[in-house]
Short mmCIF file of C-alpha atoms in Angstrom, two decimals:
data_model
loop_
_atom_site.label_atom_id
_atom_site.label_comp_id
_atom_site.label_asym_id
_atom_site.label_seq_id
_atom_site.Cartn_x
_atom_site.Cartn_y
_atom_site.Cartn_z
CA MET A 19 8.98 -6.89 -6.22
CA THR A 20 5.43 -7.48 -5.15
CA SER A 21 5.48 -6.36 -1.58
CA CYS A 22 2.49 -4.06 -1.76
CA CYS A 23 0.19 -6.42 -3.58
CA SER A 24 -0.30 -9.49 -1.50
CA GLU A 25 -1.66 -12.06 -3.90
CA LYS A 26 -2.70 -14.36 -1.16
CA SER A 27 -6.42 -14.75 -0.98
CA HIS A 28 -7.27 -14.35 2.62
CA ASP A 29 -9.73 -16.62 4.25
CA CYS A 30 -12.75 -14.67 5.23
CA GLU A 31 -13.59 -16.40 8.46
CA PRO A 32 -16.40 -14.83 10.33
CA SER A 33 -14.71 -13.42 13.39
CA ALA A 34 -16.35 -12.79 16.68
CA CYS A 35 -15.56 -9.11 16.59
CA ASN A 36 -17.50 -8.53 13.42
CA CYS A 37 -20.73 -7.50 14.97
CA LEU A 38 -21.53 -5.68 11.78
CA ASP A 39 -22.57 -8.75 9.89
CA GLY A 40 -26.01 -8.60 11.36
CA PRO A 41 -28.05 -5.82 12.80
CA ALA A 42 -27.01 -5.31 16.38
CA MET A 43 -30.10 -4.26 18.26
CA PRO A 44 -29.76 -1.60 20.89
CA ILE A 45 -30.26 -3.22 24.25
CA SER A 46 -31.97 -1.12 26.85
CA ASP A 47 -30.66 -0.99 30.37
CA PHE A 48 -31.89 -3.68 32.68
CA PRO A 49 -35.00 -2.03 34.14
CA MET A 50 -34.51 -3.12 37.75
CA ALA A 51 -30.88 -2.09 37.98
CA GLY A 52 -30.71 1.26 36.38
CA SER A 53 -27.31 2.54 35.42
CA LYS A 54 -27.40 5.23 38.11
CA THR A 55 -28.39 3.16 41.11
CA SER A 56 -26.57 0.15 42.33
CA VAL A 57 -28.74 -2.50 43.87
CA CYS A 58 -26.31 -5.18 44.85
CA CYS A 59 -23.10 -5.33 46.83
CA GLY A 60 -23.09 -1.68 47.74
CA VAL A 61 -20.34 -0.68 45.30
CA SER A 62 -21.33 1.98 42.82
CA SER A 63 -21.82 0.49 39.40
CA ALA A 64 -18.73 1.31 37.39
CA VAL A 65 -19.75 -0.83 34.44
CA ALA A 66 -19.40 1.14 31.22
CA HIS A 67 -22.65 2.01 29.56
CA ALA A 68 -22.75 -0.29 26.53
CA PRO A 69 -26.03 0.14 24.71
CA HIS A 70 -25.04 -2.05 21.75
CA GLU A 71 -23.86 -5.07 23.64
CA LYS A 72 -24.89 -8.37 22.18
CA PRO A 73 -23.98 -11.84 23.46
CA GLY A 74 -21.24 -13.40 21.36
CA TYR A 75 -20.28 -10.12 19.70
CA ARG A 76 -17.78 -7.43 20.46
CA LEU A 77 -18.37 -3.89 19.31
CA LEU A 78 -15.57 -2.50 17.14
CA ASP A 79 -14.17 0.61 18.78
CA PHE A 80 -14.61 2.84 15.72
CA VAL A 81 -18.39 2.32 15.86
CA VAL A 82 -20.12 4.95 18.00
CA ASN A 83 -23.73 4.16 17.31
CA PHE A 84 -26.18 2.47 15.00
CA MET A 85 -28.79 4.31 12.97
CA GLU A 86 -32.03 2.78 11.80
CA THR A 87 -32.56 3.24 8.07
CA PRO A 88 -34.87 1.85 5.36
CA ALA A 89 -31.96 -0.46 4.50
CA GLY A 90 -31.60 -1.70 8.08
CA SER A 91 -29.32 -0.81 10.95
CA VAL A 92 -26.17 1.05 9.82
CA PRO A 93 -23.09 1.53 12.04
CA GLN A 94 -22.01 5.15 12.51
CA VAL A 95 -18.25 5.37 12.72
CA ARG A 96 -16.07 7.91 14.46
CA THR A 97 -13.82 10.14 12.37
CA GLU A 98 -11.08 10.23 14.99
CA VAL A 99 -8.36 7.63 14.83
CA THR A 100 -7.73 6.17 18.27
CA ARG A 101 -4.52 5.03 19.88
CA ALA A 102 -5.50 1.41 19.20
CA ASP A 103 -5.95 2.22 15.50
CA ARG A 104 -2.55 3.87 15.41
CA ARG A 105 -0.93 0.91 17.14
CA ALA A 106 -2.45 -1.44 14.58
CA THR A 107 -1.27 0.85 11.77
CA ILE A 108 2.29 0.70 13.08
CA GLY A 109 1.93 -3.08 13.29
CA CYS A 110 0.90 -3.18 9.63
CA ARG A 111 3.87 -1.07 8.66
CA LEU A 112 6.06 -3.64 10.39
CA GLY A 113 4.24 -6.49 8.69
CA ILE A 114 2.40 -7.63 11.84
CA GLY A 115 -1.23 -8.57 11.26
CA ARG A 116 -1.02 -6.90 7.88
CA ASP A 117 -2.44 -9.89 6.00
CA ARG A 118 -5.66 -10.03 7.94
CA TYR A 119 -6.36 -6.38 8.68
CA ARG A 120 -9.83 -6.23 7.18
CA ILE A 121 -13.27 -5.06 8.16
CA ALA A 122 -16.64 -6.45 7.14
CA PRO A 123 -17.79 -5.15 3.77
CA GLY A 124 -21.10 -3.28 3.68
CA ILE A 125 -22.47 0.14 4.50
CA TYR A 126 -21.22 2.50 7.22
CA ALA A 127 -22.05 6.11 8.05
CA THR A 128 -20.15 9.18 9.23
CA GLY A 129 -22.19 11.87 10.92
CA LYS A 130 -25.91 11.56 10.24
CA PRO A 131 -26.26 11.03 6.50
CA VAL A 132 -29.63 11.35 4.79
CA ALA A 133 -31.12 10.28 1.47
CA ASP A 134 -29.19 12.76 -0.63
CA SER A 135 -25.85 12.38 1.17
CA PRO A 136 -22.84 11.29 -0.86
CA VAL A 137 -21.79 7.63 -1.02
CA LEU A 138 -18.03 7.09 -0.77
CA VAL A 139 -16.71 3.70 -1.82
CA THR A 140 -13.54 2.12 -0.42
CA ALA A 141 -11.67 -1.15 0.12
CA ASN A 142 -12.00 -3.28 3.25
CA TYR A 143 -8.33 -2.97 4.24
CA LYS A 144 -8.73 -1.41 7.69
CA LEU A 145 -5.86 1.00 7.03
CA SER A 146 -7.64 2.35 3.90
CA PHE A 147 -10.89 2.65 5.84
CA ASP A 148 -9.14 4.49 8.72
CA VAL A 149 -7.54 6.97 6.35
CA LEU A 150 -10.87 7.68 4.69
CA ARG A 151 -12.92 8.15 7.88
CA SER A 152 -10.20 10.25 9.50
CA HIS A 153 -10.68 12.80 6.72
CA LEU A 154 -14.47 12.96 7.08
CA ALA A 155 -14.78 15.03 10.27
CA GLY A 156 -18.01 17.01 10.11
CA ILE A 157 -19.15 15.27 6.93
CA HIS A 158 -22.44 13.38 6.71
CA ALA A 159 -21.76 10.57 4.28
CA TRP A 160 -22.34 6.92 3.57
CA ILE A 161 -19.28 4.72 3.22
CA LEU A 162 -19.71 1.64 1.06
CA VAL A 163 -16.95 -0.84 1.85
CA VAL A 164 -16.36 -3.51 -0.77
CA GLU A 165 -14.67 -6.88 -0.25
CA THR A 166 -11.04 -6.67 -1.34
CA ASN A 167 -9.80 -9.33 1.11
CA GLY A 168 -8.07 -6.73 3.24
CA ILE A 169 -6.03 -5.29 0.36
CA ASN A 170 -5.77 -1.54 -0.29
CA VAL A 171 -7.68 0.25 -3.07
CA TRP A 172 -4.98 0.46 -5.72
CA CYS A 173 -3.48 -3.02 -5.29
CA ALA A 174 -6.95 -4.58 -5.12
CA ALA A 175 -7.95 -2.75 -8.29
CA GLY A 176 -4.75 -3.91 -9.95
CA LYS A 177 -5.34 -7.53 -8.97
CA GLY A 178 -9.01 -7.46 -9.88
CA SER A 179 -10.82 -7.79 -6.54
CA PHE A 180 -11.89 -4.11 -6.49
CA SER A 181 -13.99 -4.48 -9.63
CA ALA A 182 -17.26 -3.31 -11.17
CA ASP A 183 -18.79 -6.68 -10.25
CA GLU A 184 -17.80 -6.30 -6.59
CA VAL A 185 -19.04 -2.69 -6.36
CA ALA A 186 -22.39 -3.58 -7.95
CA LYS A 187 -22.67 -6.64 -5.70
CA GLN A 188 -22.27 -4.54 -2.54
CA VAL A 189 -24.67 -1.86 -3.83
CA VAL A 190 -27.33 -4.54 -4.24
CA ALA A 191 -26.42 -6.41 -1.03
CA VAL A 192 -26.84 -3.36 1.22
CA GLY A 193 -29.94 -2.12 -0.63
CA LEU A 194 -28.34 1.23 -1.44
CA ASP A 195 -31.32 2.21 -3.61
CA LYS A 196 -33.43 2.23 -0.43
CA LEU A 197 -30.90 4.35 1.44
CA VAL A 198 -30.31 7.18 -1.03
CA THR A 199 -32.46 8.92 -3.61
CA HIS A 200 -29.59 9.85 -5.95
CA ARG A 201 -27.79 7.26 -8.07
CA ARG A 202 -24.18 8.28 -7.70
CA LEU A 203 -21.11 6.58 -6.19
CA ILE A 204 -17.88 8.40 -5.47
CA LEU A 205 -14.95 6.04 -6.04
CA PRO A 206 -11.30 6.70 -5.26
CA GLN A 207 -9.56 7.55 -8.53
CA LEU A 208 -7.05 4.74 -8.11
CA ALA A 209 -9.88 2.20 -8.23
CA ALA A 210 -10.21 3.05 -11.93
CA THR A 211 -7.51 0.47 -12.58
CA GLY A 212 -9.98 -2.28 -11.73
CA VAL A 213 -13.43 -0.73 -12.06
CA ALA A 214 -15.08 -0.06 -15.42
CA ALA A 215 -17.51 2.76 -14.61
CA ARG A 216 -19.97 1.85 -17.37
CA GLN A 217 -20.20 -1.74 -16.05
CA VAL A 218 -21.17 -0.47 -12.61
CA LYS A 219 -23.92 1.64 -14.16
CA LYS A 220 -25.12 -1.30 -16.24
CA GLN A 221 -25.16 -3.71 -13.32
CA CYS A 222 -26.72 -1.63 -10.55
CA GLY A 223 -27.86 1.67 -12.05
CA PHE A 224 -25.42 3.80 -10.10
CA GLU A 225 -23.17 6.25 -11.89
CA VAL A 226 -19.48 6.33 -10.93
CA VAL A 227 -17.87 9.69 -10.14
CA TRP A 228 -14.09 9.55 -9.78
CA GLY A 229 -13.00 11.15 -6.54
CA PRO A 230 -9.48 12.36 -5.72
CA VAL A 231 -6.49 10.03 -5.30
CA HIS A 232 -6.06 10.92 -1.63
CA ALA A 233 -8.75 10.85 1.05
CA ARG A 234 -7.27 14.09 2.43
CA ASP A 235 -8.79 15.89 -0.59
CA ILE A 236 -12.30 14.48 -0.16
CA ILE A 237 -13.77 17.50 1.60
CA ALA A 238 -12.36 19.89 -1.01
CA PHE A 239 -13.74 17.57 -3.69
CA LEU A 240 -17.22 17.52 -2.14
CA ASP A 241 -17.21 21.26 -1.55
CA GLY A 242 -16.01 21.89 -5.08
CA GLY A 243 -19.06 20.28 -6.65
CA LEU A 244 -17.38 16.88 -7.18
CA GLN A 245 -14.51 18.42 -9.09
CA ALA A 246 -10.90 17.49 -8.35
CA SER A 247 -8.00 19.77 -9.20
CA ASP A 248 -5.11 18.44 -11.31
CA ALA A 249 -2.98 18.11 -8.19
CA MET A 250 -5.67 15.96 -6.52
CA ARG A 251 -5.59 13.64 -9.53
CA ARG A 252 -1.89 12.87 -9.38
CA VAL A 253 -0.09 10.38 -7.15
CA THR A 254 2.86 11.57 -5.13
CA PHE A 255 5.83 9.71 -3.67
CA ASN A 256 7.52 12.11 -1.33
CA LEU A 257 10.10 11.30 1.33
CA ALA A 258 7.53 10.60 4.06
CA GLU A 259 5.54 8.29 1.76
CA ARG A 260 8.69 6.39 0.85
CA MET A 261 9.92 6.11 4.45
CA LYS A 262 6.65 4.48 5.56
CA LEU A 263 7.36 1.54 3.28
CA ILE A 264 10.83 0.79 4.59
CA PRO A 265 10.03 -1.10 7.86
CA VAL A 266 7.98 -3.82 6.17
CA GLU A 267 10.73 -4.29 3.58
CA LEU A 268 13.22 -4.78 6.42
CA THR A 269 11.05 -7.35 8.20
CA HIS A 270 10.93 -9.35 4.96
CA LEU A 271 14.70 -9.79 5.27
CA GLY A 272 14.54 -11.60 8.63
CA LYS A 273 14.37 -15.12 7.22
CA THR A 274 17.00 -14.39 4.58
CA THR A 275 19.37 -13.23 7.28
CA LEU A 276 18.99 -16.53 9.15
CA ILE A 277 20.35 -18.28 6.05
CA VAL A 278 22.94 -15.65 5.10
CA LEU A 279 24.68 -15.47 8.49
CA PRO A 280 25.75 -19.16 8.71
CA ALA A 281 26.63 -19.13 4.99
CA LEU A 282 28.96 -16.16 5.51
CA LEU A 283 30.57 -17.81 8.55
CA LEU A 284 31.11 -20.98 6.56
CA LEU A 285 32.67 -19.21 3.56
CA SER A 286 34.85 -17.10 5.82
CA GLY A 287 36.21 -20.10 7.69
CA ILE A 288 37.48 -22.02 4.67
CA SER A 289 41.25 -21.94 5.07
CA PRO A 290 44.48 -23.76 4.09
CA GLY A 291 43.89 -26.03 7.08
CA LEU A 292 40.39 -26.91 5.74
CA PHE A 293 38.42 -24.84 8.25
CA SER A 294 39.39 -22.28 10.83
CA ILE A 295 36.89 -21.31 13.48
CA HIS A 296 38.95 -18.25 14.25
CA ALA A 297 38.78 -17.11 10.61
CA ALA A 298 35.07 -17.98 10.47
CA LEU A 299 34.40 -15.64 13.37
CA THR A 300 36.74 -12.74 12.59
CA ARG A 301 36.35 -12.69 8.81
CA GLY A 302 32.74 -13.82 9.11
CA MET A 303 31.84 -10.84 11.25
CA LEU A 304 33.39 -8.49 8.69
CA ALA A 305 31.40 -10.17 5.92
CA PHE A 306 28.25 -9.88 8.03
CA LEU A 307 28.98 -6.21 8.60
CA ALA A 308 29.16 -5.84 4.82
CA TYR A 309 25.79 -7.62 4.55
CA LEU A 310 24.21 -5.19 7.04
CA LEU A 311 25.66 -2.23 5.18
CA ALA A 312 24.20 -3.55 1.92
CA ILE A 313 20.77 -3.77 3.58
CA VAL A 314 21.01 -0.24 4.92
CA ALA A 315 22.08 0.95 1.47
CA GLY A 316 19.60 -0.98 -0.68
CA THR A 317 16.55 -1.15 1.59
CA VAL A 318 16.76 2.07 3.61
CA LEU A 319 18.90 4.63 1.80
CA ALA A 320 17.97 3.77 -1.79
CA PRO A 321 14.21 4.35 -1.19
CA ALA A 322 14.88 7.42 0.96
CA LEU A 323 17.29 9.02 -1.52
CA LEU A 324 15.47 7.75 -4.61
CA PRO A 325 15.13 11.05 -6.53
CA TRP A 326 18.73 12.05 -5.87
CA LEU A 327 20.52 8.81 -6.75
CA PRO A 328 21.92 8.62 -10.29
CA GLY A 329 20.25 6.54 -13.01
CA ARG A 330 16.67 5.64 -13.79
CA ALA A 331 16.98 1.90 -13.20
CA PHE A 332 16.71 1.08 -9.50
CA SER A 333 19.52 -1.46 -9.84
CA ILE A 334 21.87 1.35 -10.88
CA LYS A 335 20.72 3.51 -7.97
CA GLY A 336 21.43 0.52 -5.72
CA VAL A 337 24.98 0.15 -7.09
CA ALA A 338 25.59 3.86 -6.53
CA ILE A 339 24.53 3.83 -2.90
CA GLY A 340 26.31 0.49 -2.46
CA MET A 341 29.52 2.13 -3.63
CA ALA A 342 29.13 4.75 -0.91
CA ALA A 343 28.54 2.00 1.67
CA SER A 344 31.66 0.17 0.46
CA ALA A 345 33.71 3.32 0.85
CA LEU A 346 32.43 3.64 4.40
CA LEU A 347 33.41 0.04 5.13
CA ALA A 348 36.89 0.63 3.68
CA ILE A 349 37.38 3.66 5.92
CA ARG A 350 36.09 1.97 9.07
CA THR A 351 38.11 -1.23 8.64
CA THR A 352 41.46 0.23 7.59
CA GLY A 353 44.20 -2.32 8.29
CA GLN A 354 41.81 -5.22 8.96
CA LEU A 355 41.24 -6.24 5.35
CA THR A 356 43.57 -7.13 2.49
CA LYS A 357 42.96 -5.52 -0.90
CA THR A 358 41.41 -8.73 -2.24
CA GLU A 359 39.12 -9.01 0.76
CA MET A 360 38.04 -5.39 0.45
CA LEU A 361 37.35 -5.85 -3.25
CA ALA A 362 35.27 -8.95 -2.47
CA LEU A 363 33.18 -7.17 0.15
CA ALA A 364 32.69 -4.08 -2.04
CA LEU A 365 31.42 -6.27 -4.88
CA PHE A 366 29.16 -8.14 -2.44
CA ILE A 367 27.71 -4.90 -1.05
CA MET A 368 27.09 -3.40 -4.50
CA ALA A 369 25.49 -6.56 -5.91
CA LEU A 370 23.20 -7.00 -2.90
CA SER A 371 22.33 -3.32 -2.59
CA SER A 372 21.51 -3.27 -6.30
CA TYR A 373 19.20 -6.26 -5.90
CA LEU A 374 17.47 -4.85 -2.82
CA ALA A 375 16.96 -1.44 -4.44
CA MET A 376 15.47 -3.19 -7.48
CA ASN A 377 13.09 -4.99 -5.14
CA PHE A 378 11.65 -1.60 -4.23
CA THR A 379 10.24 -1.19 -7.78
CA GLY A 380 7.34 -3.29 -6.47
CA SER A 381 6.43 -0.65 -3.91
CA THR A 382 6.53 2.52 -5.95
CA PRO A 383 3.64 4.24 -7.74
CA PHE A 384 5.54 5.08 -10.92
CA THR A 385 7.40 2.01 -12.19
CA SER A 386 5.77 0.10 -15.05
CA PRO A 387 5.71 -3.72 -15.26
CA THR A 388 7.32 -3.64 -18.72
CA GLY A 389 10.10 -1.42 -17.42
CA VAL A 390 10.70 -3.62 -14.38
CA GLU A 391 10.87 -6.71 -16.56
CA LYS A 392 13.40 -5.07 -18.84
CA GLU A 393 15.47 -3.94 -15.87
CA MET A 394 15.39 -7.36 -14.19
CA ARG A 395 16.44 -9.17 -17.36
CA ARG A 396 19.61 -7.14 -17.47
CA ALA A 397 20.31 -6.60 -13.79
CA ILE A 398 19.80 -10.04 -12.27
CA PRO A 399 22.60 -11.75 -14.26
CA ALA A 400 24.95 -8.88 -13.38
CA GLN A 401 24.01 -9.00 -9.69
CA ALA A 402 24.43 -12.80 -9.60
CA ALA A 403 27.82 -12.57 -11.32
CA GLY A 404 28.90 -9.85 -8.88
CA GLY A 405 27.87 -11.97 -5.91
CA LEU A 406 29.62 -15.06 -7.27
CA ILE A 407 32.89 -13.24 -8.02
CA ALA A 408 32.73 -11.70 -4.54
CA ALA A 409 32.40 -15.17 -2.98
CA VAL A 410 35.30 -16.58 -5.03
CA LEU A 411 37.53 -13.62 -4.12
CA TRP A 412 36.56 -13.83 -0.46
CA VAL A 413 37.30 -17.53 -0.19
CA SER A 414 40.55 -17.33 -2.16
CA ALA A 415 41.66 -14.40 0.02
CA GLY A 416 41.67 -16.86 2.91
CA PHE A 417 44.49 -18.75 1.18
CA LEU A 418 46.68 -15.77 0.34
CA MET B 1 6.32 12.91 -9.88
CA ARG B 2 8.46 15.02 -12.22
CA ASP B 3 11.50 14.26 -10.09
CA LEU B 4 10.89 10.52 -10.11
CA ARG B 5 11.04 9.01 -13.59
CA TYR B 6 11.49 5.41 -14.62
CA LEU B 7 12.93 3.87 -17.81
CA ARG B 8 12.31 5.71 -21.08
CA GLY B 9 10.60 4.24 -24.10
CA VAL B 10 9.34 0.99 -22.55
CA THR B 11 5.62 1.57 -22.06
CA THR B 12 3.10 -0.60 -23.87
CA LEU B 13 0.58 2.25 -23.78
CA ALA B 14 -0.94 2.96 -27.18
CA TYR B 15 -3.53 5.52 -28.23
CA GLU B 16 -5.89 4.60 -31.04
CA ASN B 17 -7.06 7.85 -32.52
CA GLU B 18 -9.84 6.35 -34.63
CA ARG B 19 -11.41 4.57 -31.65
CA CYS B 20 -11.29 7.58 -29.31
CA ILE B 21 -14.68 9.14 -28.65
CA GLY B 22 -13.20 12.05 -26.74
CA CYS B 23 -15.00 11.35 -23.44
CA GLY B 24 -11.94 12.54 -21.54
CA ASN B 25 -12.18 9.88 -18.83
CA CYS B 26 -8.56 8.86 -19.46
CA ILE B 27 -7.42 12.38 -18.54
CA LEU B 28 -9.49 12.17 -15.37
CA VAL B 29 -8.29 8.79 -14.09
CA CYS B 30 -4.60 8.85 -15.08
CA PRO B 31 -2.51 9.35 -11.91
CA HIS B 32 0.47 10.62 -13.92
CA SER B 33 -1.13 13.14 -16.28
CA VAL B 34 -0.06 11.12 -19.32
CA PHE B 35 -2.98 12.38 -21.42
CA ALA B 36 -3.91 15.88 -22.55
CA ARG B 37 -6.78 17.34 -24.56
CA ASP B 38 -6.11 17.68 -28.27
CA GLY B 39 -8.80 19.90 -29.64
CA GLU B 40 -12.47 19.40 -28.74
CA ARG B 41 -12.90 15.72 -29.52
CA LYS B 42 -9.57 13.99 -29.10
CA VAL B 43 -6.71 13.49 -26.65
CA ARG B 44 -2.99 13.00 -27.17
CA LEU B 45 -0.21 11.27 -25.24
CA ALA B 46 1.46 14.24 -23.60
CA ASP B 47 3.89 12.18 -21.49
CA PRO B 48 4.02 8.48 -22.49
CA ASP B 49 7.21 7.90 -20.47
CA GLY B 50 5.26 8.87 -17.34
CA CYS B 51 2.99 5.83 -17.85
CA MET B 52 3.23 3.09 -15.22
CA GLU B 53 0.79 0.78 -17.05
CA CYS B 54 -1.76 0.77 -14.22
CA GLY B 55 -4.57 0.26 -16.69
CA ALA B 56 -6.91 2.91 -15.30
CA CYS B 57 -7.43 4.47 -18.74
CA ALA B 58 -8.16 1.21 -20.55
#
């Protein structure tokens, strides 16, 4: 129920790849061994030209250059997303490296911004930063990245790390007043949950302008005189946006499965002769198949089919899709299950699918905490009862 | 988000007419278009059931 908003506070260890913490000075080529001529060994020098190399540091691959400004050296970032970025994004979607996917807070540049260029503020979750810069092709802008411990804009705003205090702190820390002549920050609209605009103004003198929800609308917003259309101000949750969230939900079920599988085998093996390994394996596999179907129903199909499933409560939607999964199981296992066994597995699938679908309330942009609480108070007892009755039926079926 | 609606009548969102100065910032920041202009100086709750209690308006 909280999958998008990791409450963990991540340790902010200084990592070797963060060359952006200090000004990286451009290093000129070694004068005696110019990059064109090779002096030693007779092989032509194939060493990549790396003007920003610095011992002990590694240049992040989205940085193309550094520009000298009155506020110090500022990294200029590319607006293309590379294959490595995409790989890391896929990793995040699978829950790999997702908890420490952050970049150093501070000031960055796209293009060659000047003193009256816009300042765009974002979170230091690398995925958020990538989305923003990928929509800034051809734009000369400053990007002010605030410390949100690697959490995205909306979740960070909701949990309080993307706040007026943090924005003002970064404005002062980078010396933004030396960099630009205007006093205006463009914040993503969803940061409004955590940032009180008047507090930012009070603390650092910069006025907050609310930009669009999505980075893809930034150029239209800038071109339109900092005005966002109604559509740019609303969140969406279309099929593609829902599908992206499914893999990480599935990976969360790995550990649960390690407990569920032996438990199902154990329950399935209880027999008149105390325990039957044969029953544990044959009936156990059928129970495990039911478990997998419940996962597909509650974690994959419920989010995908969300607008089309009946009911407003996610637990009801989960029961509905669980019913369909049960019907599928009944068709595929004709003759292998008694009526009691089938009833037990159908109850199990519906209870679990209902619970898993309800879990997804934590990942959507339209469910309210009060609503989720109300739903959980009613649904959890019903789901638990369903699961318990299913277990009793399943075990007793072994004695019939 | 008209096709995706959550439970009715649960939101804790409340609008205090006498405290509203009509700045219109709530209309601007709400991601679900819950607010609408009501005359020159006030707003009204046009769609309270669309509220997800994100707190942007508060």
